[in-house]
Short mmCIF file of C-alpha atoms and ligand atoms in Angstrom, two decimals:
data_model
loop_
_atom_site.label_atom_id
_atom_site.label_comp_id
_atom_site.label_asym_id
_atom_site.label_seq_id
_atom_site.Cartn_x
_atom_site.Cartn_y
_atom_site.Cartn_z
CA UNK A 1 -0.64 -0.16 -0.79
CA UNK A 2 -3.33 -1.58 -3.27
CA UNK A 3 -6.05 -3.08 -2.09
CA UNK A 4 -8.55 -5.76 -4.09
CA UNK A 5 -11.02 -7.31 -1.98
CA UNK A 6 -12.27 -10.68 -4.16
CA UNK A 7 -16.08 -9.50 -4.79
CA UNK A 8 -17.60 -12.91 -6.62
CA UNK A 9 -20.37 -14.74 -5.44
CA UNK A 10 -18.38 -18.33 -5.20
CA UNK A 11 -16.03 -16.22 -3.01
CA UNK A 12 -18.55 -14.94 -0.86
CA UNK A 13 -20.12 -18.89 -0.64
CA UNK A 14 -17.10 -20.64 0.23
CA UNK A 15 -15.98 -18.23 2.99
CA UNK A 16 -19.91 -18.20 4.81
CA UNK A 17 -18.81 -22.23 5.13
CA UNK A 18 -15.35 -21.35 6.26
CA UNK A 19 -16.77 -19.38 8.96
CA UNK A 20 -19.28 -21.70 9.96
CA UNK A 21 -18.28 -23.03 13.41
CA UNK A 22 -19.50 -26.55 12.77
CA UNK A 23 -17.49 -26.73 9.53
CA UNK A 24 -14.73 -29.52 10.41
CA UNK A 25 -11.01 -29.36 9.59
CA UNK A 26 -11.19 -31.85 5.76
CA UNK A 27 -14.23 -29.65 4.29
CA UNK A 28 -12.04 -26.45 5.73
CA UNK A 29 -8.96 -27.41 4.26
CA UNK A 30 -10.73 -28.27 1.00
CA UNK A 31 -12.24 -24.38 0.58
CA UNK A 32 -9.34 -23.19 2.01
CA UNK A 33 -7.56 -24.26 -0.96
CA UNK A 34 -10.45 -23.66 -3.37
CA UNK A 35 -10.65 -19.78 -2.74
CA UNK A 36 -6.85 -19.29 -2.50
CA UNK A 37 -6.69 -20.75 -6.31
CA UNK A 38 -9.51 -18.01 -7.07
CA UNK A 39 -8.04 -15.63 -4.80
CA UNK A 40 -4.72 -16.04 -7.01
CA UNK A 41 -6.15 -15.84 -10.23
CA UNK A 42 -6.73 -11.82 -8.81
CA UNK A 43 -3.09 -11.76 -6.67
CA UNK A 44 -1.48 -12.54 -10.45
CA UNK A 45 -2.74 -10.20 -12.87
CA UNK A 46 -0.11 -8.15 -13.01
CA UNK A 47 2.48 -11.46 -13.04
CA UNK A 48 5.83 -10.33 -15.48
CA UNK A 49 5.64 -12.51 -18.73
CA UNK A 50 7.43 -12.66 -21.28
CA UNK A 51 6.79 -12.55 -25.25
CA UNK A 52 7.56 -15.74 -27.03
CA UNK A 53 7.27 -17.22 -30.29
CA UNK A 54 5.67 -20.38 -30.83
CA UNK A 55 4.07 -22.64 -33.80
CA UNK A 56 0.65 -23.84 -33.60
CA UNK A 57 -0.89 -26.73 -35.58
CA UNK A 58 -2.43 -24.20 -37.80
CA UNK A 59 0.57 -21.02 -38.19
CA UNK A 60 3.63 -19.38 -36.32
CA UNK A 61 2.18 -17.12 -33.42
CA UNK A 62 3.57 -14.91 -30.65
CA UNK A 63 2.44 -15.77 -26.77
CA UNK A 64 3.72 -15.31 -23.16
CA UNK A 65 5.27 -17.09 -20.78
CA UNK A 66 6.24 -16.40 -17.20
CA UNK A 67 9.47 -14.09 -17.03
CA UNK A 68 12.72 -15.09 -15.81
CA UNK A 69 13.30 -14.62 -12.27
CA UNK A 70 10.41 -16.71 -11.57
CA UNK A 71 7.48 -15.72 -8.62
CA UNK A 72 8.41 -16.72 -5.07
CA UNK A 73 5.57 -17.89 -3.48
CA UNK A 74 5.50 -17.55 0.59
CA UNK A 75 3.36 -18.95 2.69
CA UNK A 76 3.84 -17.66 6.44
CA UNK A 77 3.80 -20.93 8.88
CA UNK A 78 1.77 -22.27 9.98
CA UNK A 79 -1.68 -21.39 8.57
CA UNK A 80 -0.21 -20.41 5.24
CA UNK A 81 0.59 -23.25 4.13
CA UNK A 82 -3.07 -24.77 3.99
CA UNK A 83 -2.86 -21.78 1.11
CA UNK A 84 0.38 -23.03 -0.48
CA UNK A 85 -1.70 -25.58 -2.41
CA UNK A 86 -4.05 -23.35 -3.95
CA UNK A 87 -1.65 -20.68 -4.84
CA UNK A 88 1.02 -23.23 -6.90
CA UNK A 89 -1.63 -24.68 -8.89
CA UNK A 90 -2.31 -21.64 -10.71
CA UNK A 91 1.93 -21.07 -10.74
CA UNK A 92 3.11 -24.37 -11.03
CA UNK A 93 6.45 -23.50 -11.62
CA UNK A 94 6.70 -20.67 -8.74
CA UNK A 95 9.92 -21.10 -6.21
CA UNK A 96 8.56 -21.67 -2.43
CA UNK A 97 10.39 -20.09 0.44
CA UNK A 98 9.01 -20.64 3.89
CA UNK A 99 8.37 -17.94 6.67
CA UNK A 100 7.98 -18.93 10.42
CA UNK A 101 5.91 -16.45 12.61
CA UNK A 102 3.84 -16.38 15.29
CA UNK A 103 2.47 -13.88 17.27
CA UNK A 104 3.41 -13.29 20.97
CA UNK A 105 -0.43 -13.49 22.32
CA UNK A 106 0.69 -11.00 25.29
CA UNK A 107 2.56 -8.05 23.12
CA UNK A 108 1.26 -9.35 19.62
CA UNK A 109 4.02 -8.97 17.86
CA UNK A 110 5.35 -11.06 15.85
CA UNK A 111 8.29 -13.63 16.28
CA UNK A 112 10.11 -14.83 13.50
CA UNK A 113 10.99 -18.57 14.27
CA UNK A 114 12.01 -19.89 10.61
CA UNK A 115 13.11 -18.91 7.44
CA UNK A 116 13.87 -20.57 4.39
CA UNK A 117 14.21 -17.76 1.47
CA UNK A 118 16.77 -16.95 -1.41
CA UNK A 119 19.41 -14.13 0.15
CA UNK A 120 18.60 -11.82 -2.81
CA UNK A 121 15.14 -11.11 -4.11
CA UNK A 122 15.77 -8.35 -6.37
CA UNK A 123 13.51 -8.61 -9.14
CA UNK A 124 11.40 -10.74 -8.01
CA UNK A 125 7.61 -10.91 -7.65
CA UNK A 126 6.85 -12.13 -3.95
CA UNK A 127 3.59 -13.67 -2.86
CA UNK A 128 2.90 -13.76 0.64
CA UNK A 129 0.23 -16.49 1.97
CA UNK A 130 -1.57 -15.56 5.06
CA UNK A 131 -4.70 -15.86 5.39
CA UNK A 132 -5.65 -13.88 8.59
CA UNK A 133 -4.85 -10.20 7.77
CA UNK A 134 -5.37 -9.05 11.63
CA UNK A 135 -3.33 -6.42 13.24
CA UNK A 136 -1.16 -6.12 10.87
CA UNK A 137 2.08 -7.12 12.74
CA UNK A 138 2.96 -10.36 11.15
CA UNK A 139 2.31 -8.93 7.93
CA UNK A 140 4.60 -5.93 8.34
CA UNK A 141 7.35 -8.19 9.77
CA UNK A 142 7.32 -10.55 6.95
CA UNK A 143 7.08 -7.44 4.11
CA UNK A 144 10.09 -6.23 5.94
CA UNK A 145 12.20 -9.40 5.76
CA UNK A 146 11.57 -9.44 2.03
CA UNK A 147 12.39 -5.65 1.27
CA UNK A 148 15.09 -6.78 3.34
CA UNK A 149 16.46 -8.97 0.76
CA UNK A 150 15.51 -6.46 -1.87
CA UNK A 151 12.05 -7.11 -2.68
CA UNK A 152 10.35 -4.25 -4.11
CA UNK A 153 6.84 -6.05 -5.63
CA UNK A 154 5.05 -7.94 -2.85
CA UNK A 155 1.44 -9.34 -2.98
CA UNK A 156 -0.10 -10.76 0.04
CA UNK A 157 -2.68 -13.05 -0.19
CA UNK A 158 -5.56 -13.51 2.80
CA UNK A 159 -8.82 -14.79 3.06
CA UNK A 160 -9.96 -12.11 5.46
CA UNK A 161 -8.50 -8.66 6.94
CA UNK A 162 -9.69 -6.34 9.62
CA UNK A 163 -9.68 -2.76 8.88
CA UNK A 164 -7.09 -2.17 11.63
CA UNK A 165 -4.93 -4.42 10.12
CA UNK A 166 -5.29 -3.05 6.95
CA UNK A 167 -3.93 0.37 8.18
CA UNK A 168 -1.17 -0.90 10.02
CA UNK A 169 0.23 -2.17 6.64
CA UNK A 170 -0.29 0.49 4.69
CA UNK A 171 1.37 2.72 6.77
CA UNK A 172 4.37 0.58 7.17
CA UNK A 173 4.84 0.21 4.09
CA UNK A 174 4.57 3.96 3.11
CA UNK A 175 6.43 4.24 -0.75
CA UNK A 176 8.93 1.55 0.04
CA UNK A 177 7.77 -0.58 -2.21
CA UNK A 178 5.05 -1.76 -4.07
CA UNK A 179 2.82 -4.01 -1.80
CA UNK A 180 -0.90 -5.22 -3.03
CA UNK A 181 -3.29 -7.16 -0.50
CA UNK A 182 -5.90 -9.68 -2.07
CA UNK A 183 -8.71 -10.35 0.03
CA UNK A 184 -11.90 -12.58 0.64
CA UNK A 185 -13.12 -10.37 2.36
CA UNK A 186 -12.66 -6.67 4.93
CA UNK A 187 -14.24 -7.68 8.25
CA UNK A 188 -15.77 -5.58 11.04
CA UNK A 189 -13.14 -5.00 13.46
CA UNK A 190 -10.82 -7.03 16.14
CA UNK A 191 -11.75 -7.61 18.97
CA UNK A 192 -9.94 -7.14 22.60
CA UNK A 193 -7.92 -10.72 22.16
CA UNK A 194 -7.19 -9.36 18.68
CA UNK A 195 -9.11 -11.81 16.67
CA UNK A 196 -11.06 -10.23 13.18
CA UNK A 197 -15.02 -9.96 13.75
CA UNK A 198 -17.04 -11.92 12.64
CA UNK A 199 -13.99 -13.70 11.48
CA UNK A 200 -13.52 -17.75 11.54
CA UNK A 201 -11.56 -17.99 14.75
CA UNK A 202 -8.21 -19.44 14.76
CA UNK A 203 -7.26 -20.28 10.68
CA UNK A 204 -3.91 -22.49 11.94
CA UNK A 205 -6.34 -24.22 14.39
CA UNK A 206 -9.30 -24.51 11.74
CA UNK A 207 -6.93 -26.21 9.27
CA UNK A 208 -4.74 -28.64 11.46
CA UNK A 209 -6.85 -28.97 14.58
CA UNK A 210 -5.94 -27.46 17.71
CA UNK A 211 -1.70 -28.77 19.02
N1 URA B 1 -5.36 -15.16 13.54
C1 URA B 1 -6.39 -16.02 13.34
O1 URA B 1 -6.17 -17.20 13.06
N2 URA B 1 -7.64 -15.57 13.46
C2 URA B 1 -7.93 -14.28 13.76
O2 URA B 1 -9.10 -13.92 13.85
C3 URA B 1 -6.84 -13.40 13.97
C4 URA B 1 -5.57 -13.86 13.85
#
């Protein structure tokens, strides 16, 4: 597992406000989606393009474009999807599949409740959107259902990770497959309800209010 934690000052910034208790759902949502854009500008540098030939005003020139089978962008429900924004800005034309999970709060582990993903996902670039990297367990479930499908290049996107958490997925994953993790930021610990420290509390109810 590869591990890039996002180490820019405008990263640090926006995520001190994130975890500011008084910070209210709009402004939360709005940085939420403002670091996940930065946060993928780092998840896609190694995106697969493609070499292509194209005429400027000025001459004939060779570029890139994105490579045929396009990125599948994930986010995990619920909190994810206050990333989903951020992430398809910088890949517009990315397919979206949808993962339901939750964690049981009495075993932690998690449930999957929803899915909405192609059947085969050979060759394809996967981008998972969670952004509370914790023990690990949702994570590990989700990289699973991908390699699953066939999956072998997964990037998970967070804003913040606990070192615990970090472990668990790395040994899961073992040499399965390629996995990266792109993170805000690696925080302290959990603590005994499983939460990161310092953390921001609950990122689903941060972004939606509490249901
Ligand atoms: N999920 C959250 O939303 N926050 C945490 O701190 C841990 C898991």
């Amino acid at each position: 597992m590869r591990l890039h934690v996002a180490d820019h000052p405008l990263v640090a910034h926006k995520l001190t406000v994130l975890r500011d208790e008084t910070t209210a759902s709009p402004t939360f949502r709005l940085l939420v989606d403002e670091l996940v854009t930065l946060l993928a500008y780092e998840a896609t540098r190694h995106v697969h393009v493609k070499s292509v030939d194209i005429v400027t005003p000025v001459t004939a020139t060779t570029g890139v474009k994105l490579a045929d089978p396009r990125p599948l962008v994930v986010p995990i429900l619920r909190a994810g999807l206050g990333m989903l924004d951020g992430m398809t800005r910088l890949l517009p034309t990315a397919e979206v599949g949808f993962l339901g999970m939750q964690r049981d709060e009495e075993t932690l582990e998690a449930i999957t409740y929803a899915e909405r993903l192609p059947d085969d996902l050979s060759g394809r670039q996967c981008f998972l959107l969670d952004p509370m990297l914790a023990t690990g367990g949702t994570l590990v479930a989700a990289i699973d259902f991908l390699l699953a499908r066939g999956a072998r290049d997964v990037t998970a996107v967070c804003l913040l990770a606990a070192p615990e958490g970090l472990a668990v997925v790395e040994k899961a994953v073992g040499d399965r497959a390629e996995v990266s993790v792109v993170v805000a930021a690696v925080d302290e610990r959990l603590n005994d309800k499983a939460y990161i420290v310092p953390g921001l509390g609950d990122a689903g109810d941060r972004l939606y209010g509490v249901v």
